[in-house]
Coordinates of C-alpha atoms and ligand atoms in Angstrom, one line a residue:
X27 CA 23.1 -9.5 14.0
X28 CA 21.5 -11.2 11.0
X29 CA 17.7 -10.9 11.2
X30 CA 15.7 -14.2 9.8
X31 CA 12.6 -13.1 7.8
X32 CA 10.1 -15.7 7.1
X33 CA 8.0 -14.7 4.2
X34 CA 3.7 -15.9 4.0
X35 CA 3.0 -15.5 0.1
X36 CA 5.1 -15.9 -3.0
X37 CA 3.4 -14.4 -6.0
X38 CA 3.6 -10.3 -6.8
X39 CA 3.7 -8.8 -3.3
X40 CA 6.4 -12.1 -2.6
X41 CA 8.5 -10.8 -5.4
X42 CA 8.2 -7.3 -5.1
X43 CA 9.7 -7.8 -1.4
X44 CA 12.0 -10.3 -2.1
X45 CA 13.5 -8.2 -4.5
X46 CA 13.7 -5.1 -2.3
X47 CA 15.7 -7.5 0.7
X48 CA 17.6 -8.8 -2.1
X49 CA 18.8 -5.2 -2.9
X50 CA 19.3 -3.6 0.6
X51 CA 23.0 -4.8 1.4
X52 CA 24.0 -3.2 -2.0
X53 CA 22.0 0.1 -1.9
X54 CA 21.7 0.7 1.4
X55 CA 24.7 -0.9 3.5
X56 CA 23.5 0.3 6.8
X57 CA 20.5 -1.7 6.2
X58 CA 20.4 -4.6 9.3
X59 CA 21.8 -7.6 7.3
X60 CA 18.9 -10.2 6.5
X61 CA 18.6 -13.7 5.5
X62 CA 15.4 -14.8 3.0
X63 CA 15.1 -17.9 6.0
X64 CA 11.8 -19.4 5.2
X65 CA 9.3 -18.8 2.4
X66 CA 5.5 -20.4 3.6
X67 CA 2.7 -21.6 0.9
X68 CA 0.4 -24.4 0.4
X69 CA 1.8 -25.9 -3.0
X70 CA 4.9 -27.6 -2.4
X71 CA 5.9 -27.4 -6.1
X72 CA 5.2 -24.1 -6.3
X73 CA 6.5 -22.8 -3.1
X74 CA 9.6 -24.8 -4.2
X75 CA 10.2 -22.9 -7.4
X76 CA 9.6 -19.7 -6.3
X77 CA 12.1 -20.2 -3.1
X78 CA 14.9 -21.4 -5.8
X79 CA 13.6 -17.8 -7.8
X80 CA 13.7 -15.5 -4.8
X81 CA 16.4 -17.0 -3.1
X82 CA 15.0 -18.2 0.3
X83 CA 16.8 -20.8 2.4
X84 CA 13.7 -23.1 3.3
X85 CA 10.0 -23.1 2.5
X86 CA 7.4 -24.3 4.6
X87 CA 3.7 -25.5 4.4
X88 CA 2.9 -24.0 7.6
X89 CA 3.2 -20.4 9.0
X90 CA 2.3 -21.5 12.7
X91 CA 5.8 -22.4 13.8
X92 CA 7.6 -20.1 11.3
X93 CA 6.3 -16.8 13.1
X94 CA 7.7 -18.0 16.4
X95 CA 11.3 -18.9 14.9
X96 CA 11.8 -15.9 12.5
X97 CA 13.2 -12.4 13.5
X98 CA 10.7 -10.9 11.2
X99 CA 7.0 -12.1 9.6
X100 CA 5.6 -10.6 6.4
X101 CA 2.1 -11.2 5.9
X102 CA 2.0 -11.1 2.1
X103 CA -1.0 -13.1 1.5
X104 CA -4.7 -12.5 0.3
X105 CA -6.5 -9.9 2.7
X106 CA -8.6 -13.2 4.5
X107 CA -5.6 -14.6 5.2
X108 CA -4.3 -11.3 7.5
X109 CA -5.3 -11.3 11.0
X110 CA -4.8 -14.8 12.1
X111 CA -0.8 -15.3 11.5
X112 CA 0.2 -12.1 11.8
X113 CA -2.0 -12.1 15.5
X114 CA -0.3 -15.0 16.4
X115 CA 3.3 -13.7 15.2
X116 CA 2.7 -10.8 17.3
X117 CA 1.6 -13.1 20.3
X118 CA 5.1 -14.7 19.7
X119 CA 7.1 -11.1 19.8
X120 CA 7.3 -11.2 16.1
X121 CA 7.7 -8.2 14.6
X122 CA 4.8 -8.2 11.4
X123 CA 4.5 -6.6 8.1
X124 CA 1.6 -7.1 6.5
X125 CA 0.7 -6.0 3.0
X126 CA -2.0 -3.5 2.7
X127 CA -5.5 -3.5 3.1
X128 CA -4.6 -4.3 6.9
X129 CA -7.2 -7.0 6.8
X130 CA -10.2 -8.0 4.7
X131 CA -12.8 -6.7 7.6
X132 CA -13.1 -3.7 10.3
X133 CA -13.3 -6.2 12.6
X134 CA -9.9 -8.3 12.1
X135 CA -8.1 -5.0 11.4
X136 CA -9.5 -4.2 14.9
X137 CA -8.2 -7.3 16.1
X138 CA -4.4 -6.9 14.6
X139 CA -3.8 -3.4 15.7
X140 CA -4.9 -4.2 19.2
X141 CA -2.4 -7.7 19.0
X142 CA 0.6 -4.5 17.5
X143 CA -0.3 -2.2 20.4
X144 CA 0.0 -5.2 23.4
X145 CA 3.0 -7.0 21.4
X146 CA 4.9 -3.7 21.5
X147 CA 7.1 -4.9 18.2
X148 CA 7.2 -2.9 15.5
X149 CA 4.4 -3.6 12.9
X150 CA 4.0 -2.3 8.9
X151 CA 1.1 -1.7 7.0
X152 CA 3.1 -1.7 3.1
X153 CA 1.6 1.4 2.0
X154 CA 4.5 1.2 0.2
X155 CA 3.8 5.0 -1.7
X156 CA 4.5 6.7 1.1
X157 CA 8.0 5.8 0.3
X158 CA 8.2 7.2 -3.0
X159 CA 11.0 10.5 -2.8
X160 CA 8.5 13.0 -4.0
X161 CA 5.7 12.1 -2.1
X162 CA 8.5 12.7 0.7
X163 CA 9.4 16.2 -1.0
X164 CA 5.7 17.0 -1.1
X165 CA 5.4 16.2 2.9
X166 CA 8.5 18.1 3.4
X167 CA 6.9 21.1 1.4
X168 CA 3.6 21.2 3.5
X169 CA 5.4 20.5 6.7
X170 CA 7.6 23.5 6.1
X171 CA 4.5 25.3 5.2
X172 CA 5.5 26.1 2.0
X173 CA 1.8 25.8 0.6
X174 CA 0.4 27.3 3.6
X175 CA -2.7 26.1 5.1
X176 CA -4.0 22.9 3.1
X177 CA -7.9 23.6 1.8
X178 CA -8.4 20.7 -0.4
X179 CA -6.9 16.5 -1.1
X180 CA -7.8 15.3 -4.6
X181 CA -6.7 11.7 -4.7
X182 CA -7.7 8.8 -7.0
X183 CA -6.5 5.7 -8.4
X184 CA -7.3 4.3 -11.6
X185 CA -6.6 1.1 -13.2
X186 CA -8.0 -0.8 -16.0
X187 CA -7.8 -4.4 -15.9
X188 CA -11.6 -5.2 -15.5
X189 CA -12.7 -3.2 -18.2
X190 CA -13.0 -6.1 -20.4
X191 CA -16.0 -8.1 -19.1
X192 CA -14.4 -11.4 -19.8
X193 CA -11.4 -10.4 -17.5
X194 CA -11.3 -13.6 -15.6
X195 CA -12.5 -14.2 -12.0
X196 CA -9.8 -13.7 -9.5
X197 CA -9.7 -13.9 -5.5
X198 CA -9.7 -10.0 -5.2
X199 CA -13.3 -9.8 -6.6
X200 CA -14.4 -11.9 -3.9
X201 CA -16.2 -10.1 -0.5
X202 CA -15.6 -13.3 1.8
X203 CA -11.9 -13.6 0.2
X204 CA -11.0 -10.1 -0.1
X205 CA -13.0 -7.8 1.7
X206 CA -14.0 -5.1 -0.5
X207 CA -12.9 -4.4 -4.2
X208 CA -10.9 -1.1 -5.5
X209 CA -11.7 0.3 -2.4
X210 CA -9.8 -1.7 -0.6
X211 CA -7.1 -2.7 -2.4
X212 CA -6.6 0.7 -4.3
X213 CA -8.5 3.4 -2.2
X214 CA -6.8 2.4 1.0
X215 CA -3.8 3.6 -0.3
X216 CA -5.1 6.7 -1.4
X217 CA -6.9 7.0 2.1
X218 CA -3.1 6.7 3.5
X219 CA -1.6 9.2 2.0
X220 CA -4.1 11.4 2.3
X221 CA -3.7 10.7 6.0
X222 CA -0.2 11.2 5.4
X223 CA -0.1 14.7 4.1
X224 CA -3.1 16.3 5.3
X225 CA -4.5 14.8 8.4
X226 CA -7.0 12.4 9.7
X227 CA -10.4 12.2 8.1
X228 CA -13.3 13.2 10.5
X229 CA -16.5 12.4 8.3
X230 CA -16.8 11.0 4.5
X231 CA -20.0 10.2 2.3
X232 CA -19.5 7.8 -0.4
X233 CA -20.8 5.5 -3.1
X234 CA -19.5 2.1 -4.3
X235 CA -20.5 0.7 -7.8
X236 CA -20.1 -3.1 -9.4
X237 CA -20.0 -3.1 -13.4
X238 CA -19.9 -6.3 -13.8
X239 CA -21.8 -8.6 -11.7
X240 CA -20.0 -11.7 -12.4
X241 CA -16.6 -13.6 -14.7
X242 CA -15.4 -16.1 -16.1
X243 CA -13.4 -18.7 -14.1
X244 CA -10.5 -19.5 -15.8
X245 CA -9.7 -23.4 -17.7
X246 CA -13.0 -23.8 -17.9
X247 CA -16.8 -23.1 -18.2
X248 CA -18.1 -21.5 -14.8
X249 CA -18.9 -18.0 -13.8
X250 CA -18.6 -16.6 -10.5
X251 CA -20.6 -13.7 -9.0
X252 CA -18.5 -10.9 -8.4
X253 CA -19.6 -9.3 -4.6
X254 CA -16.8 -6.3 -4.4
X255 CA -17.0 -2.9 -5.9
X256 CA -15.2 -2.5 -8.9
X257 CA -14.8 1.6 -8.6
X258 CA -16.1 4.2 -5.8
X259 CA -15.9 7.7 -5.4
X260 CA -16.2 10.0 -1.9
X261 CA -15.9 13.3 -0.3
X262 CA -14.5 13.9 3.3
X263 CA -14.0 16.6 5.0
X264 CA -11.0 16.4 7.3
X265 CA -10.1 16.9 11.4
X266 CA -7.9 19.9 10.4
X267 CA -10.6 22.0 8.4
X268 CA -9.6 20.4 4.7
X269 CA -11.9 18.9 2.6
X270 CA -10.9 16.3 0.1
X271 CA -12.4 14.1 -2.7
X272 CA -10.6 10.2 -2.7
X273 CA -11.6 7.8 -5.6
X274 CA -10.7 4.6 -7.5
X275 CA -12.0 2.1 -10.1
X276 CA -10.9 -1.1 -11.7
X277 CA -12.5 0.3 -14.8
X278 CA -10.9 3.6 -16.3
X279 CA -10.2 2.3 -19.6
X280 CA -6.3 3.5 -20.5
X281 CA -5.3 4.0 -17.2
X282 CA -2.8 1.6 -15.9
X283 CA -2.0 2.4 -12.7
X284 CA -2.5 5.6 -12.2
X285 CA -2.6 7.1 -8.8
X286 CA -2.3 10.7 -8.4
X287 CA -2.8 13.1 -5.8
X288 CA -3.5 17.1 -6.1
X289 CA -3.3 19.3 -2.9
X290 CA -4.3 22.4 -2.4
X291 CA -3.0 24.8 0.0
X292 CA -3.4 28.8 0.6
X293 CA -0.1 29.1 -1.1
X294 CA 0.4 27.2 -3.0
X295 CA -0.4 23.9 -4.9
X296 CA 1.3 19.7 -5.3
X297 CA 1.0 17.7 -7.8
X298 CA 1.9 13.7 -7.7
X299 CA 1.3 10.7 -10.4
X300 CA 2.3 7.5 -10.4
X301 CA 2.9 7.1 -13.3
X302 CA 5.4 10.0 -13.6
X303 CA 6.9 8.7 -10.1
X304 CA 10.2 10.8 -10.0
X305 CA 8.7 14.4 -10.2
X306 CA 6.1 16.7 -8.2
X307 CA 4.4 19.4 -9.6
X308 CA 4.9 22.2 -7.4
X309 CA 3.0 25.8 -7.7
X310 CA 4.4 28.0 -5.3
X311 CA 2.8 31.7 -4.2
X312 CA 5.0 33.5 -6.8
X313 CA 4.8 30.8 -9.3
X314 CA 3.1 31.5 -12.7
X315 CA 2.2 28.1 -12.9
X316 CA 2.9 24.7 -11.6
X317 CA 7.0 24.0 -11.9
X318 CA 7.9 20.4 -13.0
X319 CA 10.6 19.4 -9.8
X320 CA 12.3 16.2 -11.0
X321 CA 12.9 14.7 -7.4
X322 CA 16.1 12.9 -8.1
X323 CA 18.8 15.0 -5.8
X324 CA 21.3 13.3 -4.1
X325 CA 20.0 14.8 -0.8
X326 CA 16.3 14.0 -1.5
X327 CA 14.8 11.0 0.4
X328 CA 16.7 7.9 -0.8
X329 CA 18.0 9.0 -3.9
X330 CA 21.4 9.2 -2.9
X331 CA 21.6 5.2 -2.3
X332 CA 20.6 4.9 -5.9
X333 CA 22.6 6.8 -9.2
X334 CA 23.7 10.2 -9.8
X335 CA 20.9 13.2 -10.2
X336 CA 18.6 12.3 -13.2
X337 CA 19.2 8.4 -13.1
X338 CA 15.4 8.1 -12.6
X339 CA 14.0 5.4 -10.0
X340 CA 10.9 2.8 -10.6
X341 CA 8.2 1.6 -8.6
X342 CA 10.3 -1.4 -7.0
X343 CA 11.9 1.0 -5.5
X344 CA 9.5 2.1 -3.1
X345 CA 9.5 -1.4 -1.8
X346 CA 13.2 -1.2 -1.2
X347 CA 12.8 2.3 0.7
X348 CA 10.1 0.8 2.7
X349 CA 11.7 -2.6 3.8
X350 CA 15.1 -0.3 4.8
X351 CA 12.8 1.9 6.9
X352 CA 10.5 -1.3 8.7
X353 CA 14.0 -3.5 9.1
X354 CA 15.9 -0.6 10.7
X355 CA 13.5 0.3 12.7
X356 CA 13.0 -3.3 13.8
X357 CA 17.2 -3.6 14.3
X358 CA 16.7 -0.7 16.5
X359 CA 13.8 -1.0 19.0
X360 CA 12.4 1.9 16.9
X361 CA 8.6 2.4 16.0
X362 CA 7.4 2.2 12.4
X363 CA 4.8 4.1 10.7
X364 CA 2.5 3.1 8.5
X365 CA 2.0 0.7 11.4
X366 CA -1.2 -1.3 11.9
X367 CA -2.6 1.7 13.6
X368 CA -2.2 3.3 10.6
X369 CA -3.8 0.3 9.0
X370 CA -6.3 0.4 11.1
X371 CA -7.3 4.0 10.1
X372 CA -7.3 3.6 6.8
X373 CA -9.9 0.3 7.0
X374 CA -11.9 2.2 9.6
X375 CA -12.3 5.1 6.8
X376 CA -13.1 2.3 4.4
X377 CA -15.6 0.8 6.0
X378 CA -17.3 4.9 6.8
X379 CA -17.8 5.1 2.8
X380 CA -19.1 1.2 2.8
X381 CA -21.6 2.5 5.8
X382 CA -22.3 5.7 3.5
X383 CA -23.2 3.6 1.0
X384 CA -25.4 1.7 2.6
X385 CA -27.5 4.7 4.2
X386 CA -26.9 7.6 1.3
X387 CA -25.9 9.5 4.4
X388 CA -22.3 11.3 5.3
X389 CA -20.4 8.7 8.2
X390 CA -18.0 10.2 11.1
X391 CA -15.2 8.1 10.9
X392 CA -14.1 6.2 14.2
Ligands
SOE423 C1 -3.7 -4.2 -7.7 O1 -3.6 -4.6 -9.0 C2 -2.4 -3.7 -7.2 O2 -1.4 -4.7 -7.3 C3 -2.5 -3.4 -5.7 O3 -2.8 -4.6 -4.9 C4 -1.2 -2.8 -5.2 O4 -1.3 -2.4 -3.8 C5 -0.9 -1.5 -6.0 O5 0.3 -0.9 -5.5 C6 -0.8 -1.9 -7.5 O6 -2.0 -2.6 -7.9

């Protein structure tokens, strides 16, 4: 059975998962076989280009009868655009993945994990670094208890490509277009893996910040206000007894995109970065200090599909792990996680530190 994946959205998420289906049948040959059927956008000369480029069969102006004909939806476009055709995918059966944050409000996030829990399909949320081997070693280390009883999640993620004041206006510095800024966009991904390795978060207090109140359109003379954060910083204490710190900015000058998570259990300590993806630091009761683990074992998650020990993996790869996981799991009847749910619980988090902002007081998180 060949499953048909129509595809909302053609720029960087479009690519990044177009390249991953592209590389399933090679990599991972008991991956479902999949076709690139239909590739939707509103600029025909565009959409046509990029369809040639990331070799889908058809493209479409439309997503409304595309969800109900496809095997598979992904919702790859900006965060305003979530709720309404992946709601109506689900409505149709249609198994959704939708790129993270789940939607660009509480309330529509609300409103798609509600459509994933009565369409009974499997749904993703692409918190794509969950898929990332030694965030799966560090997982297996806690689950196995080999740090003991986590105390503390230090997680932040920093980029830099609003430092300059003149970076141009885009869509994701927009609240009616995107929702919220870094912590959206960035800090829901810290949020999930947070969830991920510790636990769910029972109460946070935060604070958002904007730098720069408003850019430079591109091609021409206009400025536009800028109504998202462009950094924020929180402390939550979570269900289990943890206590963690989860941060992220647009604005740390030398910092590409650099996530990185530090947890710290009763014996023990992990360390992840992005941008050192293949290893975790591990610091282990009888460790003198942290030991560098380069996570590249045949029999450590997903490796083996790739090159021998050493043969270091890149961030695209994450995609690719992620897309084998949601499509076999679709193939199979199976459930997914991150699903909307998890979605869900990461906006619901977001929008406690937006609340905290608001009131300078600490939020219990739905
Ligand atoms: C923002 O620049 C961005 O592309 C996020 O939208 C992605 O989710 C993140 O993985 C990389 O940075």
């Amino acid at each position: 059975m060949t499953l048909s994946i129509g595809i909302l959205g053609y720029r960087f998420m479009g690519q990044a998962h177009a390249n991953a289906l592209a590389r399933l049948p090679m990599f991972f040959p008991d991956a479902p076989d999949v076709e690139r059927s239909v590739l939707v956008g509103r600029d025909e000369d565009a959409l046509a280009d990029a369809a040639d480029r990331l070799g889908f069969a058809r493209t479409a102006t439309e997503w409304r009868s595309v969800v109900e004909e496809v095997d598979v939806f992904y919702n790859l476009g900006p965060n305003h655009l979530h709720a309404e055709p992946s709601i109506a995918a689900l409505e149709a059966g249609t198994p959704v993945l939708c790129e993270k944050p789940l939607a660009h409000t509480e309330d529509d996030a609300e409103a798609m994990a509600a459509a994933a829990a009565e369409a009974s399909v499997p749904t993703a949320c692409a918190f794509n670094y969950r898929f990332v081997p030694a965030i799966q070693y560090a997982k297996d280390l806690i689950e196995g208890g080999e740090i003991g009883e986590i105390r503390q999640f230090r997680g932040r993620y920093c980029q830099d490509w609003l430092v300059d004041a003149d970076a141009p206006w885009v869509w994701r510095l927009d609240e009616e277009l995107a929702g919220s800024g870094a912590l959206g966009d960035l800090g829901t991904h810290t949020i999930d893996l947070a969830r991920f390795l510790v636990g769910d978060i029972a109460d946070i207090s935060g604070r958002l910040r904007t730098f720069v109140d408003e850019r430079p359109v591109e091609g021409g003379d206009e400025v536009r206000e800028v109504t998202v954060d462009d950094g924020f910083a929180a402390h939550c204490a979570f269900e289990n007894g943890a206590m963690g710190t989860v941060e992220a900015t647009r604005m740390a000058d030398g910092h590409k995109n650099d996530h990185s998570i530090t947890v710290h259990g009763t014996e023990g300590s992990l360390r992840f970065s992005l941008e050192r993806l293949n290893e975790l630091e591990v610091k282990l009761a009888d460790d003198r200090g942290y030991q560098r683990v380069l996570v590249t074992d045949e029999d450590d998650p997903y490796v083996g599909n790739w090159w021998p020990p050493g043969h270091v993996l890149g961030w695209e790869h994450t995609f690719v792990h992620e897309n084998y996981a949601f499509l076999s799991a679709v193939a199979n009847g199976e459930t997914f996680e991150p699903s909307f749910a998890d979605g869900l619980a990461a906006q619901r988090v977001a929008a406690a530190i937006e609340e905290s902002d608001e009131s300078g007081e600490r939020v219990t998180v739905e």
